[in-house]
Coordinates of C-alpha atoms and ligand atoms in Angstrom, one line a residue:
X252 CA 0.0 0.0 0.0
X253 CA 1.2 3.8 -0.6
X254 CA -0.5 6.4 0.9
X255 CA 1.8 8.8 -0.1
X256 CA 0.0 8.6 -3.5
X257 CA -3.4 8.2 -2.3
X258 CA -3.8 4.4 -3.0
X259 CA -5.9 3.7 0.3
X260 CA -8.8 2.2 -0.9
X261 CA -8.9 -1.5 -0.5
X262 CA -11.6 -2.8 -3.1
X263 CA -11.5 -6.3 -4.3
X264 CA -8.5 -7.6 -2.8
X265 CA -6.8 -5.0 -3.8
X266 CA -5.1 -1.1 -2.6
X267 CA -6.4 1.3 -5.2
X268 CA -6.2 4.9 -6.1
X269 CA -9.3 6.8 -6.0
X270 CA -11.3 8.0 -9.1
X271 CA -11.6 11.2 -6.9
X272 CA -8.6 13.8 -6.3
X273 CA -10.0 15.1 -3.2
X274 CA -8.4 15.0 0.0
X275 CA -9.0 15.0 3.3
X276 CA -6.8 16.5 5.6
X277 CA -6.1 13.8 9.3
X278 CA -5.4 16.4 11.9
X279 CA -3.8 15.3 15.9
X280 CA -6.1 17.2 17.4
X281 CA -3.4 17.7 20.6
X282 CA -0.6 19.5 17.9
X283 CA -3.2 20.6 15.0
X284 CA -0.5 18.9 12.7
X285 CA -1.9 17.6 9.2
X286 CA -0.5 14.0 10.3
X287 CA -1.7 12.4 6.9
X288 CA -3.8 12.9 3.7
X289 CA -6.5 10.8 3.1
X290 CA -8.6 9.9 -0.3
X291 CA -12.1 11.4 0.0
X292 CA -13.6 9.0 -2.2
X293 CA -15.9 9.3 -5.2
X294 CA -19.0 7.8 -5.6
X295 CA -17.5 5.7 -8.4
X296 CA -15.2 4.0 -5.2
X297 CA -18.3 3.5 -3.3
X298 CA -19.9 1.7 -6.3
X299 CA -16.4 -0.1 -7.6
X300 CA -16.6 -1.1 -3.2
X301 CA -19.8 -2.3 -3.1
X302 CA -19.6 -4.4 -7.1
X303 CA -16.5 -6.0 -5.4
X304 CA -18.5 -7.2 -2.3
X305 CA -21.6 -8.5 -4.5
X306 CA -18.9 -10.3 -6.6
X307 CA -17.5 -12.0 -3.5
X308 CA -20.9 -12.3 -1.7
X309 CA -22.2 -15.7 -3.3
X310 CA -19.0 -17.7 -2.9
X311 CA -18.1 -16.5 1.3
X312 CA -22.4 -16.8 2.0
X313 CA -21.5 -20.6 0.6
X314 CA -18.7 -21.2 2.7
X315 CA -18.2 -23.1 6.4
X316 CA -18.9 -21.3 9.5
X317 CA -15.4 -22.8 10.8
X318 CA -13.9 -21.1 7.5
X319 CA -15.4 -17.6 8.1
X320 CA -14.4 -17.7 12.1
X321 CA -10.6 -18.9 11.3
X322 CA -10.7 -15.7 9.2
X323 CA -12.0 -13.9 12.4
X324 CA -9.5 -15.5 14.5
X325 CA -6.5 -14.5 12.3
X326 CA -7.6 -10.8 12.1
X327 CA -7.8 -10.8 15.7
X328 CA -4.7 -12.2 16.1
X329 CA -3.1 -9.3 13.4
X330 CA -4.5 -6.8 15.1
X331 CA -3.1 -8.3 18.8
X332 CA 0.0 -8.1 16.6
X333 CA -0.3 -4.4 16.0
X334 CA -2.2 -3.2 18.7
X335 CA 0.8 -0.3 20.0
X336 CA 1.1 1.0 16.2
X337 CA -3.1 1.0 16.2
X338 CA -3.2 2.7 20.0
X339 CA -1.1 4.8 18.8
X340 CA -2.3 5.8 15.0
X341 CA -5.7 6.0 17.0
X342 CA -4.4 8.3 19.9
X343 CA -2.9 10.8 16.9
X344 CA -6.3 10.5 14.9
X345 CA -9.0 11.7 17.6
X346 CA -6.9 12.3 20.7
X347 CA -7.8 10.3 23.5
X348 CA -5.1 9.1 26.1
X349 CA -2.6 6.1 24.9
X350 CA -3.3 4.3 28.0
X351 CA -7.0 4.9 27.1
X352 CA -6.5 3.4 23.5
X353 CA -4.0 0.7 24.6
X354 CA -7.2 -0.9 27.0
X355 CA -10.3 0.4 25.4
X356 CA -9.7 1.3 22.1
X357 CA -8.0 -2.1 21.2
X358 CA -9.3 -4.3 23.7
X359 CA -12.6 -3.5 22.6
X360 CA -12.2 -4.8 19.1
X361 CA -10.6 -7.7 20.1
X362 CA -13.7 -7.9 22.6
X363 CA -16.8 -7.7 19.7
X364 CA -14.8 -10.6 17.4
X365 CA -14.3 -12.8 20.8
X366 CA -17.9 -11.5 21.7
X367 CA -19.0 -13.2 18.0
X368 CA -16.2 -16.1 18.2
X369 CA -18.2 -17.1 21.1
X370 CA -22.2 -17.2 19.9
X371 CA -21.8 -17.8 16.3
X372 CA -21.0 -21.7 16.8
X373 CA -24.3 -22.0 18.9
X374 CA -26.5 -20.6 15.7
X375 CA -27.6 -23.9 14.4
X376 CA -30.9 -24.0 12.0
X377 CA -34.4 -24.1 14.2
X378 CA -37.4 -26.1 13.6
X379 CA -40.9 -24.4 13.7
X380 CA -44.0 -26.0 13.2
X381 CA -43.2 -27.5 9.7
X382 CA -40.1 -25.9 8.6
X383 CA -36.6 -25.9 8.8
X384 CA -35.2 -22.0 9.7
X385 CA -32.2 -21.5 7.7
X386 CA -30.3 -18.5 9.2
X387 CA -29.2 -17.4 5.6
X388 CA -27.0 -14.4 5.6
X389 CA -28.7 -10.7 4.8
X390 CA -26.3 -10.2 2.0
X391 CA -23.4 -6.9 1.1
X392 CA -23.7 -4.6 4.3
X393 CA -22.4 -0.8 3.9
X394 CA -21.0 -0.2 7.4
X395 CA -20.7 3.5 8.1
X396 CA -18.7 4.4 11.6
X397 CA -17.8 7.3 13.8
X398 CA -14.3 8.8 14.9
X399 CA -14.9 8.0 18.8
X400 CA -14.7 4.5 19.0
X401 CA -13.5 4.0 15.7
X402 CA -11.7 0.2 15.6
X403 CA -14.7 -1.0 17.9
X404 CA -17.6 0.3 16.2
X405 CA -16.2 -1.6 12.8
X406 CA -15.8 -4.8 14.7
X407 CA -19.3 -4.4 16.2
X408 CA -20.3 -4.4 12.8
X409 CA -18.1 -6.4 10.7
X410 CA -17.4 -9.5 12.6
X411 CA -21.0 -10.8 13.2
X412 CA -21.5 -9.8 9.4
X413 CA -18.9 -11.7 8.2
X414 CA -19.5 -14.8 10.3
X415 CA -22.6 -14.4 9.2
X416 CA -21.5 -15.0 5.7
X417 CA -22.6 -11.4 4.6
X418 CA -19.5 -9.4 2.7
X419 CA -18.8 -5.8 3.7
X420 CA -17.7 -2.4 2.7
X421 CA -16.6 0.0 5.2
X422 CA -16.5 3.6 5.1
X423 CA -14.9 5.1 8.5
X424 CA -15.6 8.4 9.9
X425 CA -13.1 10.7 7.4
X426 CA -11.7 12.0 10.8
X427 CA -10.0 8.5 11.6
X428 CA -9.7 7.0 8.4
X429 CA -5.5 5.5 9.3
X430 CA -6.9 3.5 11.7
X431 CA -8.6 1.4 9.5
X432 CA -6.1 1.5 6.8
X433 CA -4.5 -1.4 9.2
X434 CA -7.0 -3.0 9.3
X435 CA -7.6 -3.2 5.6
X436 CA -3.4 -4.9 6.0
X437 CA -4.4 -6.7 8.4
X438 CA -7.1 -8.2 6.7
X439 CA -5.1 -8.6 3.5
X440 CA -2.3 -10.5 5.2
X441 CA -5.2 -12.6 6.9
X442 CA -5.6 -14.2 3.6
X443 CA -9.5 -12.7 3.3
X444 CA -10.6 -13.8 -0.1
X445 CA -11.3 -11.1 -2.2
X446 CA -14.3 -8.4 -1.9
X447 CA -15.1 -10.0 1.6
X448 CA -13.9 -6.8 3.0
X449 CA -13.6 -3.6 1.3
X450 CA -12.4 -0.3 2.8
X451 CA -13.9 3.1 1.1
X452 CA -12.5 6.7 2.2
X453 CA -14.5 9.9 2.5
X454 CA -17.2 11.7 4.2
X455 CA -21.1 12.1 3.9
X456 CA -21.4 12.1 0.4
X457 CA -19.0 9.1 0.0
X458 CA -21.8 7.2 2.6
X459 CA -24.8 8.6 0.7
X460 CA -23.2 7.1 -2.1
X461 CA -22.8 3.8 -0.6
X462 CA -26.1 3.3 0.7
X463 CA -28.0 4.4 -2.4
X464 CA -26.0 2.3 -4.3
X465 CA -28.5 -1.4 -5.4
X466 CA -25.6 -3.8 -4.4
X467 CA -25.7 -3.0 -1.2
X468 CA -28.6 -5.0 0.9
X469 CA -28.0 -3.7 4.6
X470 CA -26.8 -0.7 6.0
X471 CA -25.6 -1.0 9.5
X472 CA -24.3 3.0 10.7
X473 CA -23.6 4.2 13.6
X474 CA -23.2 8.3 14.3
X475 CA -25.2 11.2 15.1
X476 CA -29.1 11.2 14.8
X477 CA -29.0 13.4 11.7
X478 CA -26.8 11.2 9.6
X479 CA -28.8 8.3 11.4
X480 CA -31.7 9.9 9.9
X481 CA -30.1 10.7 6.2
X482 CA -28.8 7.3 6.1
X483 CA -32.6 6.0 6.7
X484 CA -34.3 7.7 4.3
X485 CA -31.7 7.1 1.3
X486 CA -31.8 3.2 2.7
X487 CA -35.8 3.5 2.3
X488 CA -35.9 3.9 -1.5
X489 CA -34.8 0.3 -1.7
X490 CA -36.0 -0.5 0.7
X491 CA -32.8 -2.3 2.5
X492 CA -32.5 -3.2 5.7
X493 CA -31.0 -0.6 8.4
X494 CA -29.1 -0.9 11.8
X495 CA -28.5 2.7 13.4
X496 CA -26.8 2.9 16.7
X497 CA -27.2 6.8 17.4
X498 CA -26.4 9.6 19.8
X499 CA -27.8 9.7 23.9
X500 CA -28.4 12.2 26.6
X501 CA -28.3 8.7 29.0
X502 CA -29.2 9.4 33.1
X503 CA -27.3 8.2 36.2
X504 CA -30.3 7.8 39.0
X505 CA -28.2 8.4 43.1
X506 CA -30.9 7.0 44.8
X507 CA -30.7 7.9 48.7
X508 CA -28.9 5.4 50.3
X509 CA -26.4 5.3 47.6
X510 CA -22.8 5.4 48.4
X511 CA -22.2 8.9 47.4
X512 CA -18.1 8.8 48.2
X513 CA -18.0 5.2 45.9
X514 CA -20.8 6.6 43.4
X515 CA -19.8 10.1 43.1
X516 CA -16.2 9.6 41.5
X517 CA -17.6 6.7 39.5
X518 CA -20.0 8.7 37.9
X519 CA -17.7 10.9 37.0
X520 CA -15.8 8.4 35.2
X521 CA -19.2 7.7 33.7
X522 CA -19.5 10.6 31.7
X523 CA -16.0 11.9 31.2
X524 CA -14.4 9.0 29.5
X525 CA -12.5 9.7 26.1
X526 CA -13.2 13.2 27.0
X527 CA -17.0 12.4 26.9
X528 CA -16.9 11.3 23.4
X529 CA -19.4 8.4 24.1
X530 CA -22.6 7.7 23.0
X531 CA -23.7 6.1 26.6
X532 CA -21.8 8.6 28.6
X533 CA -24.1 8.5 31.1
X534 CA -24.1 12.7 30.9
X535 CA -27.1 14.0 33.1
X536 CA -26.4 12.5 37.0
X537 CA -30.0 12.7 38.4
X538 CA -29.6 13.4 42.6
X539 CA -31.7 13.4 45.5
X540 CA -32.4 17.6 46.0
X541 CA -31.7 16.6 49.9
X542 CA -28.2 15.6 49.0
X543 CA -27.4 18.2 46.5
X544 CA -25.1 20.4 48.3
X545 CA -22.8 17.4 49.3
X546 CA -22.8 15.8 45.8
X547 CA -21.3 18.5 44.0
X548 CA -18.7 19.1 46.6
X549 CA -17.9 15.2 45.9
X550 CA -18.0 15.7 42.4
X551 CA -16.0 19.5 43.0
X552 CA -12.6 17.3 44.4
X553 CA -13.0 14.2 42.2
X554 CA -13.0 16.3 39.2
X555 CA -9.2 17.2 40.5
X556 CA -8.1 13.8 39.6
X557 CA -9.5 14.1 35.5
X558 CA -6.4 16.4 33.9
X559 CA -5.6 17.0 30.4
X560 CA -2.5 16.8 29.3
X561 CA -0.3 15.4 26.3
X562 CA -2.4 12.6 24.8
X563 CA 0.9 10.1 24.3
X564 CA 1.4 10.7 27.7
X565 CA 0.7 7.6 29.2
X566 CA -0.4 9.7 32.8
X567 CA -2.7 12.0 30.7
X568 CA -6.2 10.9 31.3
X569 CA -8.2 13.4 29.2
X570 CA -7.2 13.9 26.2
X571 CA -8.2 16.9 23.6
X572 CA -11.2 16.5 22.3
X573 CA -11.1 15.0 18.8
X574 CA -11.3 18.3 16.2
X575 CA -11.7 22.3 17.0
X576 CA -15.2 21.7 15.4
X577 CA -16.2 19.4 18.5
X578 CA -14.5 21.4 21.0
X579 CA -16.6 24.6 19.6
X580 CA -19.7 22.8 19.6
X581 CA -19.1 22.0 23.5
X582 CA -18.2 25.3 24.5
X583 CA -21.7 26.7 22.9
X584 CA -23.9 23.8 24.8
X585 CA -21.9 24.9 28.2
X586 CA -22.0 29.0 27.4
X587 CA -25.8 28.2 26.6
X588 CA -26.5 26.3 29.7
X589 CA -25.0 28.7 32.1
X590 CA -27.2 31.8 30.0
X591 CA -30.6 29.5 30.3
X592 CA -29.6 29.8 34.4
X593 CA -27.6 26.4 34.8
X594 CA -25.0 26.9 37.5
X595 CA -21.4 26.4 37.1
X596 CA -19.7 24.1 39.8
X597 CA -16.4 23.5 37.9
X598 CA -14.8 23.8 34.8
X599 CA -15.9 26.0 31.7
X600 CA -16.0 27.2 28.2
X601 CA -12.7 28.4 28.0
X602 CA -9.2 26.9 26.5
X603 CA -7.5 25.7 30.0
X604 CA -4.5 27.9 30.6
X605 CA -2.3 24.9 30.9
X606 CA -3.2 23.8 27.4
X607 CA -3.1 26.8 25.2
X608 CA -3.1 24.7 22.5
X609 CA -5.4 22.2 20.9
X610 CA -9.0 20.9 21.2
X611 CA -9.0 21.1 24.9
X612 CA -12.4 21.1 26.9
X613 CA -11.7 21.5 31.0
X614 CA -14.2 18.6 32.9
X615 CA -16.9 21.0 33.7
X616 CA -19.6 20.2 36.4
X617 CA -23.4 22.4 36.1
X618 CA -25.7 22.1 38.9
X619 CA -29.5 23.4 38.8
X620 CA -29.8 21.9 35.4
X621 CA -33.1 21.6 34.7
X622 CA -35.2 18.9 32.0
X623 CA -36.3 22.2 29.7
X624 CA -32.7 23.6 29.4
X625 CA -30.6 22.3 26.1
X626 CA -27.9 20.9 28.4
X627 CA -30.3 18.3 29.6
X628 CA -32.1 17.6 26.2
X629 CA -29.2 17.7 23.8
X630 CA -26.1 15.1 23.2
X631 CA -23.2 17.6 24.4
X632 CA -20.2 14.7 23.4
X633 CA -17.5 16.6 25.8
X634 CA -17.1 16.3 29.7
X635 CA -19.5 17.7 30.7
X636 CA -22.0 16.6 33.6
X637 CA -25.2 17.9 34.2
X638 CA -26.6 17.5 37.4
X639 CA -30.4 17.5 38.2
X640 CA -32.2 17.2 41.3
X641 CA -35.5 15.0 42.0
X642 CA -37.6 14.8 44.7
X643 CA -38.7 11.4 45.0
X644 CA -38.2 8.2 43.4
X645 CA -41.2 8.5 40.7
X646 CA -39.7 11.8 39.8
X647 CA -36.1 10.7 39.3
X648 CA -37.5 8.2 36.7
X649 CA -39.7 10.8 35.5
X650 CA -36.4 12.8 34.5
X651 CA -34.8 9.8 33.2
X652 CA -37.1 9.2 30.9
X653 CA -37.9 12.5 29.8
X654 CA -35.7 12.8 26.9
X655 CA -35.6 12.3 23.3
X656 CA -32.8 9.7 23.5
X657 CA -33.0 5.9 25.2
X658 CA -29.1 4.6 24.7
X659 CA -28.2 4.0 28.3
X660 CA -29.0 4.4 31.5
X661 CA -27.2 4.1 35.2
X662 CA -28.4 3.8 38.9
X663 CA -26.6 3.6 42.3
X664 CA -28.1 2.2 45.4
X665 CA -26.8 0.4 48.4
X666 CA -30.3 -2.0 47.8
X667 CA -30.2 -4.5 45.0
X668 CA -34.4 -4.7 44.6
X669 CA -34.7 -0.8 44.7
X670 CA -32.0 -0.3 41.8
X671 CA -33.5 -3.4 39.9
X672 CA -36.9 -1.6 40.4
X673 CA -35.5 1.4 38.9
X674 CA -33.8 0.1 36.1
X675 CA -36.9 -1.9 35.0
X676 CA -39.0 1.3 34.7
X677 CA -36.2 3.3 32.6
X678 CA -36.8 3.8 29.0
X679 CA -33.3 2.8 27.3
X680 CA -31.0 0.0 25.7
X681 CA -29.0 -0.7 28.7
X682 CA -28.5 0.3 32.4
X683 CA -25.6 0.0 34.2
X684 CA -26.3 -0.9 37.7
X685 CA -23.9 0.3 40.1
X686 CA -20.8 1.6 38.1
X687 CA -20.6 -2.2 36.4
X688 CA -18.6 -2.4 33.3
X689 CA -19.4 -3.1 29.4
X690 CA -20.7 -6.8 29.3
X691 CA -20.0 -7.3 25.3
X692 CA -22.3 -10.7 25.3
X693 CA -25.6 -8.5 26.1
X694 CA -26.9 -6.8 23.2
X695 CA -26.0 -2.9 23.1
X696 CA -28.7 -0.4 21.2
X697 CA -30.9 2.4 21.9
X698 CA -34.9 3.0 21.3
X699 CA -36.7 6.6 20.5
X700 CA -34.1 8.5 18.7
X701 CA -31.1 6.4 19.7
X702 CA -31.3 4.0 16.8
X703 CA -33.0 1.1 16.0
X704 CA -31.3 -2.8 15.9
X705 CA -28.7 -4.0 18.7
X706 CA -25.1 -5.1 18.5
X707 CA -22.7 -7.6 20.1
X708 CA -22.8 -10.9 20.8
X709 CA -26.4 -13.1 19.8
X710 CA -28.4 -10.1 19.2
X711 CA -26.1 -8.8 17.1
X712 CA -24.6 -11.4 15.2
X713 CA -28.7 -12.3 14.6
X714 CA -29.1 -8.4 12.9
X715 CA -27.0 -10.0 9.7
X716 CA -29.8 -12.6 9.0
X717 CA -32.2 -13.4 6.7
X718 CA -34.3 -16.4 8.4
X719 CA -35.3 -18.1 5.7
X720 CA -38.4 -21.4 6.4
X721 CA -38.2 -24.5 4.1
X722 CA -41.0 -25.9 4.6
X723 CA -42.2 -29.1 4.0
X724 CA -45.9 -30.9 3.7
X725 CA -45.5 -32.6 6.9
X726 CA -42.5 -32.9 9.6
X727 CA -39.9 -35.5 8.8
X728 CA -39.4 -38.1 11.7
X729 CA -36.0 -36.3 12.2
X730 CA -37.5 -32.5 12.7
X731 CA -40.5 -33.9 14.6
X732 CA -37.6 -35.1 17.3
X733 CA -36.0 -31.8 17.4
X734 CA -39.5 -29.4 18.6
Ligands
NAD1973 P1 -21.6 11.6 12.1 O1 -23.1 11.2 12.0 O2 -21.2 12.9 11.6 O3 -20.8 10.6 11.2 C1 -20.8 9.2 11.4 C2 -20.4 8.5 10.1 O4 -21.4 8.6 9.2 C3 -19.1 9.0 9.4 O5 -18.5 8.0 8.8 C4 -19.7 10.0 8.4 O6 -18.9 10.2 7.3 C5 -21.0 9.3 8.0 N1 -22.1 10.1 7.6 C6 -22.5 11.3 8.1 N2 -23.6 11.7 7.4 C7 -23.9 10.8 6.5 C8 -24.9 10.7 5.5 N3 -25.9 11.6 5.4 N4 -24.9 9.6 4.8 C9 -24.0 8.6 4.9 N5 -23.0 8.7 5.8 C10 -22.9 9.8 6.6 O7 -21.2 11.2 13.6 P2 -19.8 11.5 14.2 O8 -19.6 12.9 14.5 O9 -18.7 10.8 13.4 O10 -19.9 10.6 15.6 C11 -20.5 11.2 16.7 C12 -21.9 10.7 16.9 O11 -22.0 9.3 16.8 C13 -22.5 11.1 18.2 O12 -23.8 11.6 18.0 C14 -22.6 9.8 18.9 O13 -23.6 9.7 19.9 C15 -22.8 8.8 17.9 N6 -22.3 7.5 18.3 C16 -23.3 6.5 18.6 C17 -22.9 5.3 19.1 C18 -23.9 4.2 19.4 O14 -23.5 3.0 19.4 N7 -25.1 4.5 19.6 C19 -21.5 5.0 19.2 C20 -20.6 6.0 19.0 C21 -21.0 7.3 18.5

């Protein structure tokens, strides 16, 4: 490959040049140096792309399941292989902390193909009533990802498709496009037969090419609600089928006899890691009013222990956030929630003195945030916290739930029934229960305008079928055994 002449495109088996000579600049956003110059690709690519994966589509759907999880278990085992040069391609891409990348942004991946590795085996054909339910793969799935996770969120989408038997053409966020470059290697030196995995450069008109184009059957995207949106309605003219894991505004219920000293730092965490780049940060902390006062001086000396600093730093544990674009966009939700009367406990709008330069965002803390104010209702992606105060239990839910988003969810409580009680009632994908971490089996989605469709583990490796029923006139002895 040479990416010093723009051949990055990986269609067919092959590194190509694009038919396009636009570029797009990859900017560190901790230096603001132009650290490589990327392909934006034409919508001839995305069609060459998506040809190359129909081509490839009928002979991979026929093959073994042991033949499509080897090729699993090798790319896992080239990326384990390269995991420092990824950390650290990902690290200069979008910014986040190396020790960061190193555990999450690597171990992640390597977590959705085990997380596939380990349910696909079990996916044997099902009997019902007369017929046999084949699970026959969906077909060519577009897969359009975001800059914050950006090795994860392919693998949450790639390997179930592949050991699903679908083929796949990726188009990564234009912000981290190197990232994925390695993979494409990686891939390649995995011995993946041709057009199983194609890798397409560029931004939203690049994807809007993609998914309009007729080869493509499924379009699994995850990103903000308004490409979410764009990306639906260009999927409906097929129609095709569409997965869309989206953007959150995701509440952390204290209940009362919460440990706040345990809880209070936690949360924190919660909501600040990768600089609150996540799409279940869990970004408004909903509090008993009673215990207001002594919360926020909690969250006032745990926010100490968050400081920016030199991304490759392996101390550093907030990075810059990923582009000046992001870190404007965060600095107008917090100037607008302080002028709607939010009140700020720490941080703020303004570049920290100790980072003059860069898309730095200090960990900033409101209080007095109310349901009505932007802060509360819109997905902020920076660390910020928001914290809300309820009266009783029925209201904390009440706030939970008021929102346009359902990704995720948190409560604490010292009482295993009362949290459970809670969680059951909260409108989302997921809730975490007491600070727990990501369990990659369980399935990971949001409802309202979080997305639609799940991923990981079974309920996301089942998102890349097509069940198809054979049936029969009457049961053979054999099926009649098996219901
Ligand atoms: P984005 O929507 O701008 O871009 C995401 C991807 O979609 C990129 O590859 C982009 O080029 C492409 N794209 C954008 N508009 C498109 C269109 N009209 N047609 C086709 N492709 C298009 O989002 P982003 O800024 O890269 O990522 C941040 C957003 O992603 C946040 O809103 C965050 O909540 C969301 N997100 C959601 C999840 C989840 O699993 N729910 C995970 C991570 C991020």
């Amino acid at each position: 490959m040479d990416q010093s002449s723009g051949r990055i495109l990986y269609i067919g088996g092959a590194w190509v040049a694009s038919k396009s000579t636009d570029v797009i600049a990859v900017i560190n956003p901790a230096t603001e140096a132009v650290i490589a110059s990327a392909t934006a690709g034409s919508r001839q690519d995305a069609a060459d792309a998506a040809i190359a994966a129909r081509t490839a589509f009928d002979s991979w759907s026929q093959t073994s399941l042991d033949e499509r999880l080897g090729l699993l278990r090798r790319v896992s085992a080239g990326i384990a292989a390269r995991a420092d040069e990824l950390a650290r391609t990902i690290t200069s891409e979008m910014g986040c902390p190396i020790g960061f990348s190193r555990a999450a942004q690597i171990g992640l991946p390597l977590g959705d193909i085990k997380a596939t590795l380990d349910v696909a085996a079990d996916l044997d054909d099902r009997v019902i009533g007369r017929s046999i339910i084949q699970n026959d793969p969906v077909g060519v799935v577009a897969a359009i990802t975001p800059w914050n996770f950006p090795l994860h969120q392919i693998m949450a989408k790639i390997a179930p498709a592949l050991a699903a038997g679908c083929t796949v053409v990726l188009k990564p966020s234009e912000v981290t496009p190197l990232n994925a470059v390695i993979l494409a290697e990686i891939f390649h030196a995995a011995g993946a037969p041709k057009g199983v995995f194609n890798l397409i450069i560029g931004g939203r008109e690049t994807g809007q090419a993609l998914v309009s184009h007729p080869d493509i059957d499924m379009v699994s995207f995850t990103g903000s609600t308004r490409g979410g949106r764009a990306v639906a309605q260009a999927a409906a003219k097929g129609p095709k089928k569409v997965a869309l894991e989206l953007g959150g505004k995701s509440a952390n219920i204290i209940l009362d006899d919460a440990d706040l000293e345990k809880a209070i730092p936690a949360s924190l965490g919660q909501a600040f890691i990768n600089s609150g780049q996540v799409c279940a940060a869990l970004s408004r902390l909903i509090v008993p009013e009673s215990r207001r006062k002594q919360i926020e001086a909690i969250a006032a000396q745990a926010v100490k222990g968050w400081t920016l600093g030199d991304p490759m730093d392996p101390a550093t544990r907030l990075g810059p956030l990923a582009n000046r674009t992001q870190q404007a966009s965060v600095r107008d939700a917090i100037n607008g929630a302080v002028e709607q009367g939010a009140r700020l406990v720490t941080g703020g709008s303004q570049q920290p003195v100790a980072q003059p330069k860069g898309a730095y965002i200090t960990p900033t803390i409101l209080s007095d945030v109310h349901s009505h104010m932007d802060i509360a209702r819109q997905e902020t992606f920076g660390p910020v916290l928001s914290i809300i105060g309820y009266a009783d239990e029925a209201e904390a839910v009440r706030i939970a739930n008021d929102s346009d988003y359902g990704l995720s969810g948190g409560v604490w409580s010292g009482n295993d029934d009362r949290m459970m009680a809670i969680a059951r009632r909260m409108r989302t994908g997921q809730v975490i229960l007491n600070g727990a971490s990501l369990d990659l089996a369980a399935p990971f989605g949001g409802v309202k305008q979080s997305g639609i469709g799940r991923e990981n583990g079974r309920y996301g490796l089942e998102e890349y079928f097509a069940p198809k029923a054979i049936t029969r006139p009457s049961a053979s002895p054999a099926e009649e055994k098996k219901t």
